[in-house]
Short mmCIF file of C-alpha atoms and ligand atoms in Angstrom, two decimals:
data_model
loop_
_atom_site.label_atom_id
_atom_site.label_comp_id
_atom_site.label_asym_id
_atom_site.label_seq_id
_atom_site.Cartn_x
_atom_site.Cartn_y
_atom_site.Cartn_z
CA UNK Z 465 0.05 0.29 -0.21
CA UNK Z 466 0.92 3.31 -0.80
CA UNK Z 467 0.84 5.19 1.43
CA UNK Z 468 -0.03 9.01 0.80
CA UNK Z 469 -2.42 10.89 2.87
CA UNK Z 470 -2.28 10.98 6.69
CA UNK Z 471 -4.28 11.83 9.28
CA UNK Z 472 -3.01 13.34 12.26
CA UNK Z 473 -5.14 13.22 15.47
CA UNK Z 474 -4.88 15.97 17.72
CA UNK Z 475 -2.86 18.79 16.99
CA UNK Z 476 -1.34 19.77 20.88
CA UNK Z 477 2.91 20.49 20.87
CA UNK Z 478 2.76 17.00 19.11
CA UNK Z 479 0.28 16.23 16.82
CA UNK Z 480 1.42 19.94 15.29
CA UNK Z 481 4.71 19.12 15.44
CA UNK Z 482 3.45 15.53 13.41
CA UNK Z 483 1.93 17.81 10.81
CA UNK Z 484 4.20 19.83 10.01
CA UNK Z 485 6.74 17.45 9.44
CA UNK Z 486 4.43 14.64 7.46
CA UNK Z 487 3.35 18.25 5.20
CA UNK Z 488 7.17 18.87 4.80
CA UNK Z 489 7.94 15.07 3.24
CA UNK Z 490 4.96 15.77 0.77
CA UNK Z 491 2.68 14.45 2.15
CA UNK Z 492 -1.22 14.83 2.54
CA UNK Z 493 -2.20 16.19 6.30
CA UNK Z 494 -5.33 16.05 7.24
CA UNK Z 495 -4.92 18.02 10.86
CA UNK Z 496 -8.28 16.80 13.26
CA UNK Z 497 -8.65 19.02 16.08
CA UNK Z 498 -11.84 19.48 18.00
CA UNK Z 499 -12.77 22.48 17.45
CA UNK Z 500 -11.72 25.03 14.54
CA UNK Z 501 -10.20 27.31 16.55
CA UNK Z 502 -7.49 24.62 17.93
CA UNK Z 503 -7.75 23.42 14.55
CA UNK Z 504 -5.91 27.05 13.32
CA UNK Z 505 -4.21 27.89 16.03
CA UNK Z 506 -1.57 24.92 15.67
CA UNK Z 507 -1.03 25.62 11.85
CA UNK Z 508 -0.24 29.40 13.25
CA UNK Z 509 2.48 27.56 15.38
CA UNK Z 510 3.45 24.69 12.63
CA UNK Z 511 3.69 28.31 10.36
CA UNK Z 512 5.39 29.63 12.48
CA UNK Z 513 7.74 27.13 13.48
CA UNK Z 514 8.36 26.28 9.51
CA UNK Z 515 9.24 30.19 8.82
CA UNK Z 516 12.47 29.28 11.67
CA UNK Z 517 13.63 27.19 9.54
CA UNK Z 518 13.22 29.37 6.04
CA UNK Z 519 16.08 31.36 8.72
CA UNK Z 520 18.06 29.20 9.24
CA UNK Z 521 18.22 28.08 5.83
CA UNK Z 522 16.70 24.60 6.16
CA UNK Z 523 13.19 25.09 4.24
CA UNK Z 524 13.28 26.94 1.66
CA UNK Z 525 10.10 29.78 1.66
CA UNK Z 526 8.20 27.72 -1.48
CA UNK Z 527 8.55 24.36 0.28
CA UNK Z 528 7.53 25.89 3.17
CA UNK Z 529 4.33 27.35 1.27
CA UNK Z 530 3.47 23.89 -0.28
CA UNK Z 531 4.00 21.93 2.71
CA UNK Z 532 1.27 24.47 4.29
CA UNK Z 533 -0.76 23.67 0.83
CA UNK Z 534 -1.13 20.03 1.02
CA UNK Z 535 -1.32 20.24 5.19
CA UNK Z 536 -5.36 21.01 6.17
CA UNK Z 537 -7.72 21.53 9.13
CA UNK Z 538 -10.58 19.24 10.17
CA UNK Z 539 -13.08 18.82 13.73
CA UNK Z 540 -13.96 15.36 12.75
CA UNK Z 541 -11.92 11.72 11.29
CA UNK Z 542 -14.70 11.38 9.47
CA UNK Z 543 -13.39 14.55 6.75
CA UNK Z 544 -10.31 12.52 7.21
CA UNK Z 545 -12.59 9.91 5.41
CA UNK Z 546 -9.16 7.31 3.12
CA UNK Z 547 -6.09 7.28 5.02
CA UNK Z 548 -4.20 5.23 4.40
CA UNK Z 549 -1.98 6.30 7.46
CA UNK Z 550 -2.88 7.87 10.91
CA UNK Z 551 -0.85 9.09 13.66
CA UNK Z 552 -2.76 10.00 17.67
CA UNK Z 553 -1.51 11.87 19.20
CA UNK Z 554 -4.63 13.33 21.77
CA UNK Z 555 -4.06 13.99 25.91
CA UNK Z 556 -2.76 10.79 27.77
CA UNK Z 557 -5.79 9.15 28.16
CA UNK Z 558 -7.05 5.85 26.99
CA UNK Z 559 -11.14 6.59 27.01
CA UNK Z 560 -9.99 9.29 24.84
CA UNK Z 561 -7.72 7.82 22.95
CA UNK Z 562 -10.29 4.19 22.99
CA UNK Z 563 -12.49 6.51 21.17
CA UNK Z 564 -10.19 8.29 18.58
CA UNK Z 565 -8.94 4.16 17.16
CA UNK Z 566 -12.53 3.28 17.34
CA UNK Z 567 -13.45 6.03 14.76
CA UNK Z 568 -10.04 6.44 13.19
CA UNK Z 569 -10.81 1.86 12.55
CA UNK Z 570 -13.86 2.85 10.47
CA UNK Z 571 -12.59 6.13 8.37
CA UNK Z 572 -9.50 4.55 6.82
CA UNK Z 573 -8.25 2.63 3.24
CA UNK Z 574 -8.35 -0.17 3.40
CA UNK Z 575 -5.69 -1.90 5.80
CA UNK Z 576 -4.94 1.73 6.88
CA UNK Z 577 -1.82 1.24 9.90
CA UNK Z 578 -3.44 2.91 13.03
CA UNK Z 579 -0.25 5.22 15.44
CA UNK Z 580 -0.78 5.82 18.58
CA UNK Z 581 2.03 8.32 19.61
CA UNK Z 582 1.36 8.14 23.54
CA UNK Z 583 4.02 8.52 26.13
CA UNK Z 584 3.89 5.80 28.48
CA UNK Z 585 -0.37 4.21 27.99
CA UNK Z 586 0.25 0.26 26.49
CA UNK Z 587 -0.37 0.41 22.57
CA UNK Z 588 -1.92 -3.63 23.43
CA UNK Z 589 -4.39 -1.73 25.75
CA UNK Z 590 -4.87 1.52 22.47
CA UNK Z 591 -4.82 -1.31 20.13
CA UNK Z 592 -8.32 -3.73 21.38
CA UNK Z 593 -10.50 -1.01 20.48
CA UNK Z 594 -8.99 -0.71 17.17
CA UNK Z 595 -10.50 -3.17 14.55
CA UNK Z 596 -7.58 -4.35 13.41
CA UNK Z 597 -5.00 -4.46 15.87
CA UNK Z 598 -2.65 -5.84 14.16
CA UNK Z 599 -2.63 -2.87 12.69
CA UNK Z 600 -2.06 -0.63 15.23
CA UNK Z 601 1.58 0.10 16.54
CA UNK Z 602 3.31 2.80 18.30
CA UNK Z 603 4.85 5.42 16.34
CA UNK Z 604 6.29 8.26 20.18
CA UNK Z 605 7.97 11.28 18.09
CA UNK Z 606 10.94 13.70 20.82
CA UNK Z 607 9.83 17.32 21.01
CA UNK Z 608 10.08 19.37 19.19
CA UNK Z 609 9.58 17.01 16.67
CA UNK Z 610 10.93 19.59 13.53
CA UNK Z 611 14.05 18.66 15.25
CA UNK Z 612 14.40 15.73 16.59
CA UNK Z 613 15.78 12.65 14.84
CA UNK Z 614 14.33 10.02 16.56
CA UNK Z 615 10.95 7.88 16.56
CA UNK Z 616 10.73 4.84 18.68
CA UNK Z 617 8.40 3.03 17.31
CA UNK Z 618 6.61 0.34 19.86
CA UNK Z 619 5.18 -3.28 18.88
CA UNK Z 620 2.62 -4.36 20.44
CA UNK Z 621 2.06 -8.70 21.01
CA UNK Z 622 -0.89 -8.05 18.03
CA UNK Z 623 0.95 -5.81 15.66
CA UNK Z 624 2.57 -7.54 12.29
CA UNK Z 625 5.41 -7.56 11.04
CA UNK Z 626 4.37 -5.55 7.88
CA UNK Z 627 3.01 -3.04 9.98
CA UNK Z 628 6.66 -2.81 11.36
CA UNK Z 629 7.84 -2.87 8.70
CA UNK Z 630 6.26 0.34 7.42
CA UNK Z 631 5.67 2.44 9.86
CA UNK Z 632 9.35 1.76 10.13
CA UNK Z 633 9.47 2.53 5.89
CA UNK Z 634 7.72 5.43 6.78
CA UNK Z 635 9.68 7.11 9.33
CA UNK Z 636 12.97 7.07 7.46
CA UNK Z 637 10.99 8.65 4.60
CA UNK Z 638 9.91 11.23 7.04
CA UNK Z 639 13.91 12.00 8.20
CA UNK Z 640 14.33 10.30 10.87
CA UNK Z 641 15.38 7.45 12.07
CA UNK Z 642 13.53 5.18 13.74
CA UNK Z 643 14.72 2.48 17.20
CA UNK Z 644 11.99 -0.36 17.51
CA UNK Z 645 11.36 -1.14 21.16
CA UNK Z 646 8.18 -3.94 22.51
CA UNK Z 647 4.96 -2.79 24.69
CA UNK Z 648 6.79 -2.47 28.29
CA UNK Z 649 5.55 -0.10 30.48
CA UNK Z 650 7.81 3.20 29.46
CA UNK Z 651 9.37 1.35 26.50
CA UNK Z 652 12.63 2.41 25.89
CA UNK Z 653 12.86 5.78 25.89
CA UNK Z 654 11.05 7.27 29.30
CA UNK Z 655 11.78 4.12 31.21
CA UNK Z 656 15.42 5.06 31.08
CA UNK Z 657 14.97 9.07 31.12
CA UNK Z 658 12.17 9.79 33.31
CA UNK Z 659 13.98 8.02 36.29
CA UNK Z 660 16.25 10.39 35.71
CA UNK Z 661 14.60 13.58 35.57
CA UNK Z 662 13.07 11.64 38.98
CA UNK Z 663 16.39 11.94 40.02
CA UNK Z 664 17.05 15.21 40.02
CA UNK Z 665 14.36 16.38 41.80
CA UNK Z 666 15.10 14.85 44.74
CA UNK Z 667 18.18 15.65 44.28
CA UNK Z 668 16.87 19.77 44.60
CA UNK Z 669 14.41 18.62 46.73
CA UNK Z 670 17.43 17.08 49.63
CA UNK Z 671 19.28 19.94 48.42
CA UNK Z 672 21.84 18.26 47.00
CA UNK Z 673 22.40 21.66 44.99
CA UNK Z 674 20.70 24.07 42.84
CA UNK Z 675 18.57 23.56 40.22
CA UNK Z 676 20.87 25.83 38.01
CA UNK Z 677 23.92 23.62 39.42
CA UNK Z 678 21.92 20.08 39.27
CA UNK Z 679 21.54 21.86 34.95
CA UNK Z 680 24.80 22.91 34.48
CA UNK Z 681 26.91 19.64 35.88
CA UNK Z 682 24.23 17.27 33.04
CA UNK Z 683 24.58 19.39 30.40
CA UNK Z 684 28.47 20.08 30.95
CA UNK Z 685 29.61 17.72 32.15
CA UNK Z 686 27.10 14.68 30.24
CA UNK Z 687 27.57 17.41 27.12
CA UNK Z 688 23.36 17.16 27.21
CA UNK Z 689 21.87 19.59 25.36
CA UNK Z 690 19.41 21.05 28.44
CA UNK Z 691 19.93 19.99 32.17
CA UNK Z 692 17.23 17.62 33.19
CA UNK Z 693 15.01 20.47 35.07
CA UNK Z 694 15.10 22.23 32.12
CA UNK Z 695 14.01 19.21 30.10
CA UNK Z 696 11.31 18.07 32.56
CA UNK Z 697 10.29 21.50 32.68
CA UNK Z 698 10.12 21.19 28.95
CA UNK Z 699 8.41 18.32 28.73
CA UNK Z 700 5.46 19.60 31.18
CA UNK Z 701 5.30 18.29 34.53
CA UNK Z 702 2.32 16.31 34.51
CA UNK Z 703 3.58 15.06 31.80
CA UNK Z 704 6.49 13.86 33.50
CA UNK Z 705 4.18 12.86 36.86
CA UNK Z 706 2.03 10.43 34.62
CA UNK Z 707 4.60 8.54 33.24
CA UNK Z 708 6.40 8.01 36.50
CA UNK Z 709 2.69 6.76 37.70
CA UNK Z 710 3.34 4.56 34.70
CA UNK Z 711 6.61 2.94 35.71
CA UNK Z 712 5.30 2.49 39.39
CA UNK Z 713 2.78 0.91 38.92
CA UNK Z 714 4.29 -1.74 35.87
CA UNK Z 715 7.61 -2.31 38.22
CA UNK Z 716 7.44 -1.03 41.93
CA UNK Z 717 10.17 -1.26 43.63
CA UNK Z 718 11.72 2.44 45.28
CA UNK Z 719 13.31 3.85 41.89
CA UNK Z 720 10.41 4.36 39.92
CA UNK Z 721 8.33 6.62 42.79
CA UNK Z 722 7.86 9.66 41.61
CA UNK Z 723 9.79 12.27 44.14
CA UNK Z 724 7.25 14.08 46.22
CA UNK Z 725 8.46 17.22 45.33
CA UNK Z 726 7.57 16.54 41.28
CA UNK Z 727 3.37 16.01 42.82
CA UNK Z 728 3.86 18.99 44.85
CA UNK Z 729 5.03 21.55 41.93
CA UNK Z 730 1.54 19.42 39.46
CA UNK Z 731 -0.68 19.97 42.34
CA UNK Z 732 0.12 23.67 41.95
CA UNK Z 733 -0.24 23.94 38.70
CA UNK Z 734 2.53 24.76 37.46
CA UNK Z 735 3.42 22.51 34.93
CA UNK Z 736 6.47 24.30 33.08
CA UNK Z 737 7.18 26.58 30.02
CA UNK Z 738 3.65 25.47 29.00
CA UNK Z 739 2.54 27.38 32.61
CA UNK Z 740 4.66 29.78 31.93
CA UNK Z 741 6.60 28.37 35.35
CA UNK Z 742 7.53 25.17 36.16
CA UNK Z 743 10.84 24.86 38.39
CA UNK Z 744 12.32 27.96 36.51
CA UNK Z 745 9.92 31.15 35.32
CA UNK Z 746 8.87 32.13 31.40
CA UNK Z 747 7.43 34.84 30.81
CA UNK Z 748 5.34 35.87 28.10
CA UNK Z 749 7.80 37.07 25.13
N1 CAA O 1061 9.92 23.40 15.10
C1 CAA O 1061 11.40 24.04 14.39
N2 CAA O 1061 12.17 24.03 14.21
C2 CAA O 1061 12.20 24.58 15.57
C3 CAA O 1061 11.81 23.87 16.83
C4 CAA O 1061 10.71 23.30 16.97
N3 CAA O 1061 9.85 23.18 17.72
N4 CAA O 1061 12.24 24.42 18.24
C5 CAA O 1061 13.24 24.26 17.68
N5 CAA O 1061 13.80 24.05 16.51
C6 CAA O 1061 15.57 24.12 16.01
C7 CAA O 1061 15.84 26.25 16.40
O1 CAA O 1061 15.08 26.82 14.87
C8 CAA O 1061 17.57 25.57 15.83
O2 CAA O 1061 17.63 25.63 13.72
P1 CAA O 1061 19.09 25.00 13.96
O3 CAA O 1061 19.89 23.95 14.50
O4 CAA O 1061 19.57 25.14 12.22
O5 CAA O 1061 19.75 26.55 13.87
C9 CAA O 1061 17.58 24.44 16.29
O6 CAA O 1061 15.78 23.77 16.85
C10 CAA O 1061 17.77 24.76 17.82
O7 CAA O 1061 16.92 25.93 18.45
P2 CAA O 1061 17.47 26.58 19.38
O8 CAA O 1061 18.50 27.60 18.48
O9 CAA O 1061 16.01 27.25 19.88
O10 CAA O 1061 18.43 26.61 20.50
P3 CAA O 1061 18.73 25.62 21.09
O11 CAA O 1061 20.26 24.61 20.26
O12 CAA O 1061 18.80 25.77 23.01
O13 CAA O 1061 17.92 24.26 20.84
C11 CAA O 1061 16.78 21.57 21.54
C12 CAA O 1061 16.47 23.96 21.51
C13 CAA O 1061 16.34 21.65 20.36
C14 CAA O 1061 15.52 21.95 22.30
C15 CAA O 1061 17.75 21.40 22.52
O14 CAA O 1061 17.44 22.19 23.58
C16 CAA O 1061 17.32 19.70 23.11
O15 CAA O 1061 17.96 19.23 22.00
N6 CAA O 1061 17.13 19.51 24.44
C17 CAA O 1061 16.54 18.16 24.59
C18 CAA O 1061 15.18 18.37 24.12
C19 CAA O 1061 15.28 16.80 24.20
O16 CAA O 1061 15.29 15.58 25.01
N7 CAA O 1061 13.71 16.71 23.65
C20 CAA O 1061 13.08 14.62 24.27
C21 CAA O 1061 12.29 15.52 24.67
S1 CAA O 1061 11.58 13.96 25.43
C22 CAA O 1061 10.70 13.51 24.64
O17 CAA O 1061 10.30 14.50 23.89
C23 CAA O 1061 9.00 12.58 24.75
C24 CAA O 1061 8.41 12.03 25.73
O18 CAA O 1061 7.85 11.06 25.51
C25 CAA O 1061 8.21 13.03 27.38
#
């Protein structure tokens, strides 16, 4: 099956980045958002991020215009009817994702592949709502999507070899590098990353060091592009907490216990960059 038409469900940080790269690489994309204003906001973000690429010489103005012309928004999945590939990037709740997969199953072309960008919900659970779980797979993009090279591909037990191979090839066509993991809690990326961020937050809570020095130690000492406290703010502290809870539930034991300070920050509504404050302040520009 040749993949030309792609449906992206959800236009938030991850969804707009995913729609951006598919459109940039020549796919016809329908971006589905619950309300037209949200779809318009996602399109404006994509245009702004493409402008950054144009300013850096990574994209020509003509290619930007062509990419935006391949991108349309819709408020229902039915309007994207006939897509060969879908990526779901709605909020991290199984009930919401299940409803999306049931709907996607009705409107795809025969044989369409349904991917989820979930960072923590088991792919096998989401696949239960699809008509054919062998065509369901995890396609976990990293933030910021237009910049990060990795796509973690997650196979559930029912995912077929053909689905995995098509998703791998599609990932490469986006100029990204696929790496495959099986459907365990947190997959590989978040099972390794989140305990490190959580431990950095514990260092702060216990007074081992200041947030600035924790970040400097990991940035300059381990050549990470961002320090762990800064990265937790960037990902969203609510997302970090939700992933730690999935690891804690899945594996138990001390090493996956969410930091009490992380819980406090989330309870206080300080979620990081997206709310204007987390461990650091992010004044509106
Ligand atoms: N769209 C397009 N381009 C973007 C962009 C976006 N949304 N965000 C940044 N860029 C571009 C910039 O234009 C710039 O381009 P050039 O290299 O051509 O100059 C480049 O990316 C670097 O950006 P900046 O100069 O603004 O800033 P920076 O050098 O500090 O880099 C960063 C920013 C890329 C975010 C870098 O700090 C970084 O790599 N941080 C770590 C990010 C990370 O770990 N992501 C994974 C998070 S985990 C996850 O996503 C999964 C999960 O489930 C939680």
